[in-house]
């Protein structure tokens, strides 16, 4: 297995770093590790938070049951990493997300196109014809960080973030794309908007997307956006 490092985060968390490369194999290992801990939590375990190349494990030191909680947790995690199965590409759940890329919903589409020497239609076609992998959720509840975006439409974040980005806004930041589940401040380049609810705390599964899922963006017109939004509100 690739080089894996462990480091403390304060006195109640440990960060496992699974190399430096962002890819599906690393993400699979991280998600498998989280799954094994969730199924069989060790004494004091609180939460496991995945990111692109790391898994952060939070724990309650007083509940670990030894005088050296960090060393105890580290040893436990090392054994679990050693026992992980080798990577095999698995069939993921594919979620289609409708997106309106038209004027009024795509505040930065012109900029993304000009930055990359493309037309607006080029950007839309490239963005919507890619199957994206959900690496992790972060920034806000239900906000998916998606991998696999074509570098032809990669665009830096805005130099001046907006105080309000609308709920459902689809954005680009560098080589990443994602969707804002709520209205919030943000600096991503907005190229469209979806009427789909990405996060609902009143349901048994609050987040529409989970790490390991795959996402496909489906272009829709304003009329379709309005109809879907009305259905969500009914």
PDB file of C-alpha atoms in Angstrom:
ATOM      1  CA  UNK A   1       0.000   0.000   0.000  1.00  0.00           C
ATOM      2  CA  UNK A   2       1.171   3.573  -0.724  1.00  0.00           C
ATOM      3  CA  UNK A   3       2.875   5.635   1.983  1.00  0.00           C
ATOM      4  CA  UNK A   4       0.354   6.662   4.636  1.00  0.00           C
ATOM      5  CA  UNK A   5       1.080   9.177   7.385  1.00  0.00           C
ATOM      6  CA  UNK A   6      -0.604   9.946  10.703  1.00  0.00           C
ATOM      7  CA  UNK A   7      -0.514  13.258  12.537  1.00  0.00           C
ATOM      8  CA  UNK A   8      -2.348  14.727  15.544  1.00  0.00           C
ATOM      9  CA  UNK A   9      -4.871  17.526  15.141  1.00  0.00           C
ATOM     10  CA  UNK A  10      -5.074  19.142  18.545  1.00  0.00           C
ATOM     11  CA  UNK A  11      -5.515  16.660  21.389  1.00  0.00           C
ATOM     12  CA  UNK A  12      -8.706  14.992  20.157  1.00  0.00           C
ATOM     13  CA  UNK A  13      -8.234  14.179  16.471  1.00  0.00           C
ATOM     14  CA  UNK A  14      -5.860  12.387  14.142  1.00  0.00           C
ATOM     15  CA  UNK A  15      -5.359  13.009  10.424  1.00  0.00           C
ATOM     16  CA  UNK A  16      -4.566  10.074   8.147  1.00  0.00           C
ATOM     17  CA  UNK A  17      -3.000  11.197   4.873  1.00  0.00           C
ATOM     18  CA  UNK A  18      -3.259   8.705   2.010  1.00  0.00           C
ATOM     19  CA  UNK A  19      -0.586  10.171  -0.266  1.00  0.00           C
ATOM     20  CA  UNK A  20      -0.786  13.392  -2.267  1.00  0.00           C
ATOM     21  CA  UNK A  21      -2.580  12.366  -5.464  1.00  0.00           C
ATOM     22  CA  UNK A  22      -6.286  13.086  -5.877  1.00  0.00           C
ATOM     23  CA  UNK A  23      -7.755  10.072  -7.647  1.00  0.00           C
ATOM     24  CA  UNK A  24     -10.486   7.443  -7.398  1.00  0.00           C
ATOM     25  CA  UNK A  25      -8.222   4.849  -5.792  1.00  0.00           C
ATOM     26  CA  UNK A  26      -7.290   7.191  -2.945  1.00  0.00           C
ATOM     27  CA  UNK A  27     -10.906   8.246  -2.480  1.00  0.00           C
ATOM     28  CA  UNK A  28     -12.029   4.604  -2.402  1.00  0.00           C
ATOM     29  CA  UNK A  29      -9.465   3.830   0.316  1.00  0.00           C
ATOM     30  CA  UNK A  30     -10.581   6.821   2.385  1.00  0.00           C
ATOM     31  CA  UNK A  31     -14.274   5.930   2.111  1.00  0.00           C
ATOM     32  CA  UNK A  32     -13.608   2.254   2.877  1.00  0.00           C
ATOM     33  CA  UNK A  33     -11.642   3.256   5.959  1.00  0.00           C
ATOM     34  CA  UNK A  34     -14.466   5.490   7.126  1.00  0.00           C
ATOM     35  CA  UNK A  35     -16.954   2.679   6.544  1.00  0.00           C
ATOM     36  CA  UNK A  36     -14.992   0.195   8.661  1.00  0.00           C
ATOM     37  CA  UNK A  37     -14.745   2.662  11.540  1.00  0.00           C
ATOM     38  CA  UNK A  38     -18.447   3.514  11.379  1.00  0.00           C
ATOM     39  CA  UNK A  39     -19.342  -0.194  11.448  1.00  0.00           C
ATOM     40  CA  UNK A  40     -17.022  -0.964  14.352  1.00  0.00           C
ATOM     41  CA  UNK A  41     -16.183   2.243  16.233  1.00  0.00           C
ATOM     42  CA  UNK A  42     -13.326   2.127  18.715  1.00  0.00           C
ATOM     43  CA  UNK A  43     -13.802   3.453  22.290  1.00  0.00           C
ATOM     44  CA  UNK A  44     -14.071   7.247  22.251  1.00  0.00           C
ATOM     45  CA  UNK A  45     -14.759   7.546  18.516  1.00  0.00           C
ATOM     46  CA  UNK A  46     -16.837  10.630  17.565  1.00  0.00           C
ATOM     47  CA  UNK A  47     -16.652  11.276  13.829  1.00  0.00           C
ATOM     48  CA  UNK A  48     -14.702  10.529  10.629  1.00  0.00           C
ATOM     49  CA  UNK A  49     -14.448  13.349   8.074  1.00  0.00           C
ATOM     50  CA  UNK A  50     -13.148  12.554   4.558  1.00  0.00           C
ATOM     51  CA  UNK A  51     -11.434  15.013   2.219  1.00  0.00           C
ATOM     52  CA  UNK A  52      -9.541  14.645  -1.081  1.00  0.00           C
ATOM     53  CA  UNK A  53      -6.500  12.816   0.335  1.00  0.00           C
ATOM     54  CA  UNK A  54      -7.158  12.668   4.079  1.00  0.00           C
ATOM     55  CA  UNK A  55      -9.471  11.191   6.664  1.00  0.00           C
ATOM     56  CA  UNK A  56      -9.720  13.065   9.959  1.00  0.00           C
ATOM     57  CA  UNK A  57     -10.806  11.010  12.961  1.00  0.00           C
ATOM     58  CA  UNK A  58     -12.245  12.849  15.960  1.00  0.00           C
ATOM     59  CA  UNK A  59     -12.338  11.135  19.345  1.00  0.00           C
ATOM     60  CA  UNK A  60     -12.902  11.817  23.038  1.00  0.00           C
ATOM     61  CA  UNK A  61      -9.519  11.270  24.758  1.00  0.00           C
ATOM     62  CA  UNK A  62     -11.041  10.498  28.157  1.00  0.00           C
ATOM     63  CA  UNK A  63     -13.139   7.704  26.634  1.00  0.00           C
ATOM     64  CA  UNK A  64     -10.308   5.914  24.818  1.00  0.00           C
ATOM     65  CA  UNK A  65      -9.479   4.063  28.017  1.00  0.00           C
ATOM     66  CA  UNK A  66      -5.696   4.478  28.218  1.00  0.00           C
ATOM     67  CA  UNK A  67      -3.182   7.008  29.529  1.00  0.00           C
ATOM     68  CA  UNK A  68      -1.954   7.639  25.979  1.00  0.00           C
ATOM     69  CA  UNK A  69      -5.092   8.144  23.842  1.00  0.00           C
ATOM     70  CA  UNK A  70      -3.351   9.409  20.685  1.00  0.00           C
ATOM     71  CA  UNK A  71      -0.921   6.483  20.540  1.00  0.00           C
ATOM     72  CA  UNK A  72      -3.761   4.031  21.233  1.00  0.00           C
ATOM     73  CA  UNK A  73      -6.003   5.444  18.509  1.00  0.00           C
ATOM     74  CA  UNK A  74      -3.101   5.630  16.039  1.00  0.00           C
ATOM     75  CA  UNK A  75      -2.246   1.967  16.609  1.00  0.00           C
ATOM     76  CA  UNK A  76      -5.896   0.988  16.137  1.00  0.00           C
ATOM     77  CA  UNK A  77      -6.140   2.949  12.880  1.00  0.00           C
ATOM     78  CA  UNK A  78      -2.859   1.559  11.550  1.00  0.00           C
ATOM     79  CA  UNK A  79      -4.187  -1.961  11.984  1.00  0.00           C
ATOM     80  CA  UNK A  80      -7.433  -1.117  10.221  1.00  0.00           C
ATOM     81  CA  UNK A  81      -5.622   0.502   7.308  1.00  0.00           C
ATOM     82  CA  UNK A  82      -3.436  -2.600   7.004  1.00  0.00           C
ATOM     83  CA  UNK A  83      -6.549  -4.790   6.765  1.00  0.00           C
ATOM     84  CA  UNK A  84      -8.244  -2.715   4.042  1.00  0.00           C
ATOM     85  CA  UNK A  85      -9.082  -4.526   0.814  1.00  0.00           C
ATOM     86  CA  UNK A  86      -7.300  -3.590  -2.405  1.00  0.00           C
ATOM     87  CA  UNK A  87      -8.981  -1.105  -4.719  1.00  0.00           C
ATOM     88  CA  UNK A  88     -11.523  -2.377  -7.206  1.00  0.00           C
ATOM     89  CA  UNK A  89     -13.627   0.010  -9.257  1.00  0.00           C
ATOM     90  CA  UNK A  90     -17.210  -0.345  -8.085  1.00  0.00           C
ATOM     91  CA  UNK A  91     -20.482   0.619  -9.689  1.00  0.00           C
ATOM     92  CA  UNK A  92     -21.544   3.946  -8.198  1.00  0.00           C
ATOM     93  CA  UNK A  93     -24.958   5.528  -7.861  1.00  0.00           C
ATOM     94  CA  UNK A  94     -25.433   8.072 -10.661  1.00  0.00           C
ATOM     95  CA  UNK A  95     -27.474  11.174  -9.841  1.00  0.00           C
ATOM     96  CA  UNK A  96     -28.766  13.401 -12.647  1.00  0.00           C
ATOM     97  CA  UNK A  97     -28.940  17.069 -11.648  1.00  0.00           C
ATOM     98  CA  UNK A  98     -30.845  19.429 -13.976  1.00  0.00           C
ATOM     99  CA  UNK A  99     -29.081  22.763 -14.518  1.00  0.00           C
ATOM    100  CA  UNK A 100     -30.252  25.938 -16.220  1.00  0.00           C
ATOM    101  CA  UNK A 101     -27.241  27.585 -17.866  1.00  0.00           C
ATOM    102  CA  UNK A 102     -29.265  30.489 -19.302  1.00  0.00           C
ATOM    103  CA  UNK A 103     -28.893  34.221 -18.587  1.00  0.00           C
ATOM    104  CA  UNK A 104     -30.081  35.106 -15.116  1.00  0.00           C
ATOM    105  CA  UNK A 105     -28.816  31.799 -13.705  1.00  0.00           C
ATOM    106  CA  UNK A 106     -25.236  31.875 -14.998  1.00  0.00           C
ATOM    107  CA  UNK A 107     -23.661  35.063 -13.663  1.00  0.00           C
ATOM    108  CA  UNK A 108     -20.097  34.124 -14.610  1.00  0.00           C
ATOM    109  CA  UNK A 109     -20.598  31.978 -17.695  1.00  0.00           C
ATOM    110  CA  UNK A 110     -19.331  34.726 -20.009  1.00  0.00           C
ATOM    111  CA  UNK A 111     -16.185  35.118 -17.922  1.00  0.00           C
ATOM    112  CA  UNK A 112     -15.489  31.370 -17.782  1.00  0.00           C
ATOM    113  CA  UNK A 113     -15.906  31.175 -21.559  1.00  0.00           C
ATOM    114  CA  UNK A 114     -13.640  34.149 -22.314  1.00  0.00           C
ATOM    115  CA  UNK A 115     -11.025  33.046 -19.762  1.00  0.00           C
ATOM    116  CA  UNK A 116     -10.684  29.737 -21.592  1.00  0.00           C
ATOM    117  CA  UNK A 117     -11.082  31.028 -25.148  1.00  0.00           C
ATOM    118  CA  UNK A 118     -14.408  29.254 -25.576  1.00  0.00           C
ATOM    119  CA  UNK A 119     -18.015  30.117 -26.376  1.00  0.00           C
ATOM    120  CA  UNK A 120     -20.747  29.846 -23.756  1.00  0.00           C
ATOM    121  CA  UNK A 121     -22.125  26.791 -25.551  1.00  0.00           C
ATOM    122  CA  UNK A 122     -18.675  25.201 -25.454  1.00  0.00           C
ATOM    123  CA  UNK A 123     -18.562  25.602 -21.674  1.00  0.00           C
ATOM    124  CA  UNK A 124     -22.078  24.204 -21.267  1.00  0.00           C
ATOM    125  CA  UNK A 125     -21.355  21.211 -23.484  1.00  0.00           C
ATOM    126  CA  UNK A 126     -18.082  20.405 -21.744  1.00  0.00           C
ATOM    127  CA  UNK A 127     -19.535  20.843 -18.260  1.00  0.00           C
ATOM    128  CA  UNK A 128     -22.657  18.767 -18.921  1.00  0.00           C
ATOM    129  CA  UNK A 129     -21.012  15.900 -20.804  1.00  0.00           C
ATOM    130  CA  UNK A 130     -18.753  14.818 -17.955  1.00  0.00           C
ATOM    131  CA  UNK A 131     -19.536  12.240 -15.278  1.00  0.00           C
ATOM    132  CA  UNK A 132     -18.314  13.665 -11.959  1.00  0.00           C
ATOM    133  CA  UNK A 133     -17.221  11.784  -8.857  1.00  0.00           C
ATOM    134  CA  UNK A 134     -18.297  13.020  -5.405  1.00  0.00           C
ATOM    135  CA  UNK A 135     -15.083  13.024  -3.370  1.00  0.00           C
ATOM    136  CA  UNK A 136     -16.515  14.513  -0.191  1.00  0.00           C
ATOM    137  CA  UNK A 137     -19.054  16.964   1.222  1.00  0.00           C
ATOM    138  CA  UNK A 138     -17.830  20.170   2.832  1.00  0.00           C
ATOM    139  CA  UNK A 139     -17.914  23.977   3.106  1.00  0.00           C
ATOM    140  CA  UNK A 140     -21.673  23.761   3.830  1.00  0.00           C
ATOM    141  CA  UNK A 141     -23.965  20.800   4.633  1.00  0.00           C
ATOM    142  CA  UNK A 142     -24.564  18.869   1.419  1.00  0.00           C
ATOM    143  CA  UNK A 143     -22.027  20.839  -0.667  1.00  0.00           C
ATOM    144  CA  UNK A 144     -20.397  18.291  -3.019  1.00  0.00           C
ATOM    145  CA  UNK A 145     -16.773  18.588  -4.090  1.00  0.00           C
ATOM    146  CA  UNK A 146     -16.716  16.943  -7.497  1.00  0.00           C
ATOM    147  CA  UNK A 147     -13.733  15.510  -9.329  1.00  0.00           C
ATOM    148  CA  UNK A 148     -13.260  14.866 -13.013  1.00  0.00           C
ATOM    149  CA  UNK A 149     -13.936  18.299 -14.489  1.00  0.00           C
ATOM    150  CA  UNK A 150     -12.393  18.938 -17.893  1.00  0.00           C
ATOM    151  CA  UNK A 151      -9.419  21.302 -17.557  1.00  0.00           C
ATOM    152  CA  UNK A 152     -10.593  23.165 -20.664  1.00  0.00           C
ATOM    153  CA  UNK A 153     -13.099  25.022 -18.447  1.00  0.00           C
ATOM    154  CA  UNK A 154     -10.927  25.391 -15.324  1.00  0.00           C
ATOM    155  CA  UNK A 155     -11.202  28.950 -13.999  1.00  0.00           C
ATOM    156  CA  UNK A 156      -9.816  30.632 -10.851  1.00  0.00           C
ATOM    157  CA  UNK A 157     -12.139  31.729  -8.073  1.00  0.00           C
ATOM    158  CA  UNK A 158     -13.474  35.282  -8.176  1.00  0.00           C
ATOM    159  CA  UNK A 159     -11.031  37.848  -6.795  1.00  0.00           C
ATOM    160  CA  UNK A 160     -13.949  39.403  -4.903  1.00  0.00           C
ATOM    161  CA  UNK A 161     -16.366  36.816  -3.427  1.00  0.00           C
ATOM    162  CA  UNK A 162     -20.083  37.534  -3.492  1.00  0.00           C
ATOM    163  CA  UNK A 163     -21.911  38.119  -0.225  1.00  0.00           C
ATOM    164  CA  UNK A 164     -24.851  36.096  -1.560  1.00  0.00           C
ATOM    165  CA  UNK A 165     -24.673  33.158  -3.942  1.00  0.00           C
ATOM    166  CA  UNK A 166     -28.151  31.749  -4.656  1.00  0.00           C
ATOM    167  CA  UNK A 167     -29.244  28.323  -3.475  1.00  0.00           C
ATOM    168  CA  UNK A 168     -28.638  25.735  -6.192  1.00  0.00           C
ATOM    169  CA  UNK A 169     -25.905  27.752  -7.923  1.00  0.00           C
ATOM    170  CA  UNK A 170     -23.492  25.589  -9.913  1.00  0.00           C
ATOM    171  CA  UNK A 171     -19.946  26.902  -9.840  1.00  0.00           C
ATOM    172  CA  UNK A 172     -16.358  26.393 -10.912  1.00  0.00           C
ATOM    173  CA  UNK A 173     -13.267  27.083  -8.792  1.00  0.00           C
ATOM    174  CA  UNK A 174      -9.955  26.113 -10.331  1.00  0.00           C
ATOM    175  CA  UNK A 175     -10.298  22.520 -11.534  1.00  0.00           C
ATOM    176  CA  UNK A 176     -13.314  21.851  -9.312  1.00  0.00           C
ATOM    177  CA  UNK A 177     -17.038  22.159  -9.806  1.00  0.00           C
ATOM    178  CA  UNK A 178     -19.759  22.066  -7.171  1.00  0.00           C
ATOM    179  CA  UNK A 179     -23.282  23.111  -6.193  1.00  0.00           C
ATOM    180  CA  UNK A 180     -24.318  25.504  -3.411  1.00  0.00           C
ATOM    181  CA  UNK A 181     -27.050  23.777  -1.340  1.00  0.00           C
ATOM    182  CA  UNK A 182     -28.052  27.054   0.354  1.00  0.00           C
ATOM    183  CA  UNK A 183     -27.815  30.769  -0.272  1.00  0.00           C
ATOM    184  CA  UNK A 184     -24.439  31.760   1.149  1.00  0.00           C
ATOM    185  CA  UNK A 185     -21.341  33.874   0.535  1.00  0.00           C
ATOM    186  CA  UNK A 186     -18.980  32.377  -2.024  1.00  0.00           C
ATOM    187  CA  UNK A 187     -16.270  33.009  -4.565  1.00  0.00           C
ATOM    188  CA  UNK A 188     -16.866  30.298  -7.149  1.00  0.00           C
ATOM    189  CA  UNK A 189     -17.590  31.250 -10.767  1.00  0.00           C
ATOM    190  CA  UNK A 190     -21.333  30.647 -11.238  1.00  0.00           C
ATOM    191  CA  UNK A 191     -22.233  29.048 -14.573  1.00  0.00           C
ATOM    192  CA  UNK A 192     -25.762  27.794 -13.873  1.00  0.00           C
ATOM    193  CA  UNK A 193     -28.339  26.881 -11.274  1.00  0.00           C
ATOM    194  CA  UNK A 194     -30.333  23.791 -10.328  1.00  0.00           C
ATOM    195  CA  UNK A 195     -33.849  23.714  -8.838  1.00  0.00           C
ATOM    196  CA  UNK A 196     -33.060  20.410  -7.116  1.00  0.00           C
ATOM    197  CA  UNK A 197     -32.898  20.310  -3.305  1.00  0.00           C
ATOM    198  CA  UNK A 198     -29.407  19.128  -2.340  1.00  0.00           C
ATOM    199  CA  UNK A 199     -29.903  19.156   1.417  1.00  0.00           C
ATOM    200  CA  UNK A 200     -33.045  18.730   3.509  1.00  0.00           C
ATOM    201  CA  UNK A 201     -32.483  18.296   7.267  1.00  0.00           C
ATOM    202  CA  UNK A 202     -36.076  17.118   7.730  1.00  0.00           C
ATOM    203  CA  UNK A 203     -35.546  13.840   5.848  1.00  0.00           C
ATOM    204  CA  UNK A 204     -33.933  10.577   6.961  1.00  0.00           C
ATOM    205  CA  UNK A 205     -31.161  11.087   4.377  1.00  0.00           C
ATOM    206  CA  UNK A 206     -30.632  14.877   4.425  1.00  0.00           C
ATOM    207  CA  UNK A 207     -28.036  15.017   1.636  1.00  0.00           C
ATOM    208  CA  UNK A 208     -28.992  14.149  -1.941  1.00  0.00           C
ATOM    209  CA  UNK A 209     -25.364  13.290  -2.718  1.00  0.00           C
ATOM    210  CA  UNK A 210     -22.896  11.187  -0.759  1.00  0.00           C
ATOM    211  CA  UNK A 211     -19.160  10.572  -1.187  1.00  0.00           C
ATOM    212  CA  UNK A 212     -18.658   7.882  -3.808  1.00  0.00           C
ATOM    213  CA  UNK A 213     -21.704   8.890  -5.880  1.00  0.00           C
ATOM    214  CA  UNK A 214     -21.401  10.118  -9.453  1.00  0.00           C
ATOM    215  CA  UNK A 215     -23.124  13.203 -10.854  1.00  0.00           C
ATOM    216  CA  UNK A 216     -24.319  14.125 -14.313  1.00  0.00           C
ATOM    217  CA  UNK A 217     -25.486  17.692 -15.067  1.00  0.00           C
ATOM    218  CA  UNK A 218     -28.434  17.859 -17.460  1.00  0.00           C
ATOM    219  CA  UNK A 219     -29.099  21.199 -19.235  1.00  0.00           C
ATOM    220  CA  UNK A 220     -32.657  22.546 -18.915  1.00  0.00           C
ATOM    221  CA  UNK A 221     -34.416  25.744 -20.011  1.00  0.00           C
ATOM    222  CA  UNK A 222     -35.966  28.435 -17.795  1.00  0.00           C
ATOM    223  CA  UNK A 223     -39.449  26.976 -18.171  1.00  0.00           C
ATOM    224  CA  UNK A 224     -38.257  23.566 -17.003  1.00  0.00           C
ATOM    225  CA  UNK A 225     -36.400  25.187 -14.115  1.00  0.00           C
ATOM    226  CA  UNK A 226     -39.555  27.005 -12.982  1.00  0.00           C
ATOM    227  CA  UNK A 227     -41.671  23.852 -13.260  1.00  0.00           C
ATOM    228  CA  UNK A 228     -39.220  21.783 -11.216  1.00  0.00           C
ATOM    229  CA  UNK A 229     -38.863  24.535  -8.630  1.00  0.00           C
ATOM    230  CA  UNK A 230     -42.655  24.733  -8.303  1.00  0.00           C
ATOM    231  CA  UNK A 231     -42.801  20.963  -7.777  1.00  0.00           C
ATOM    232  CA  UNK A 232     -40.195  21.181  -5.032  1.00  0.00           C
ATOM    233  CA  UNK A 233     -42.233  23.830  -3.270  1.00  0.00           C
ATOM    234  CA  UNK A 234     -45.512  21.939  -3.477  1.00  0.00           C
TER     235      UNK A 234
END
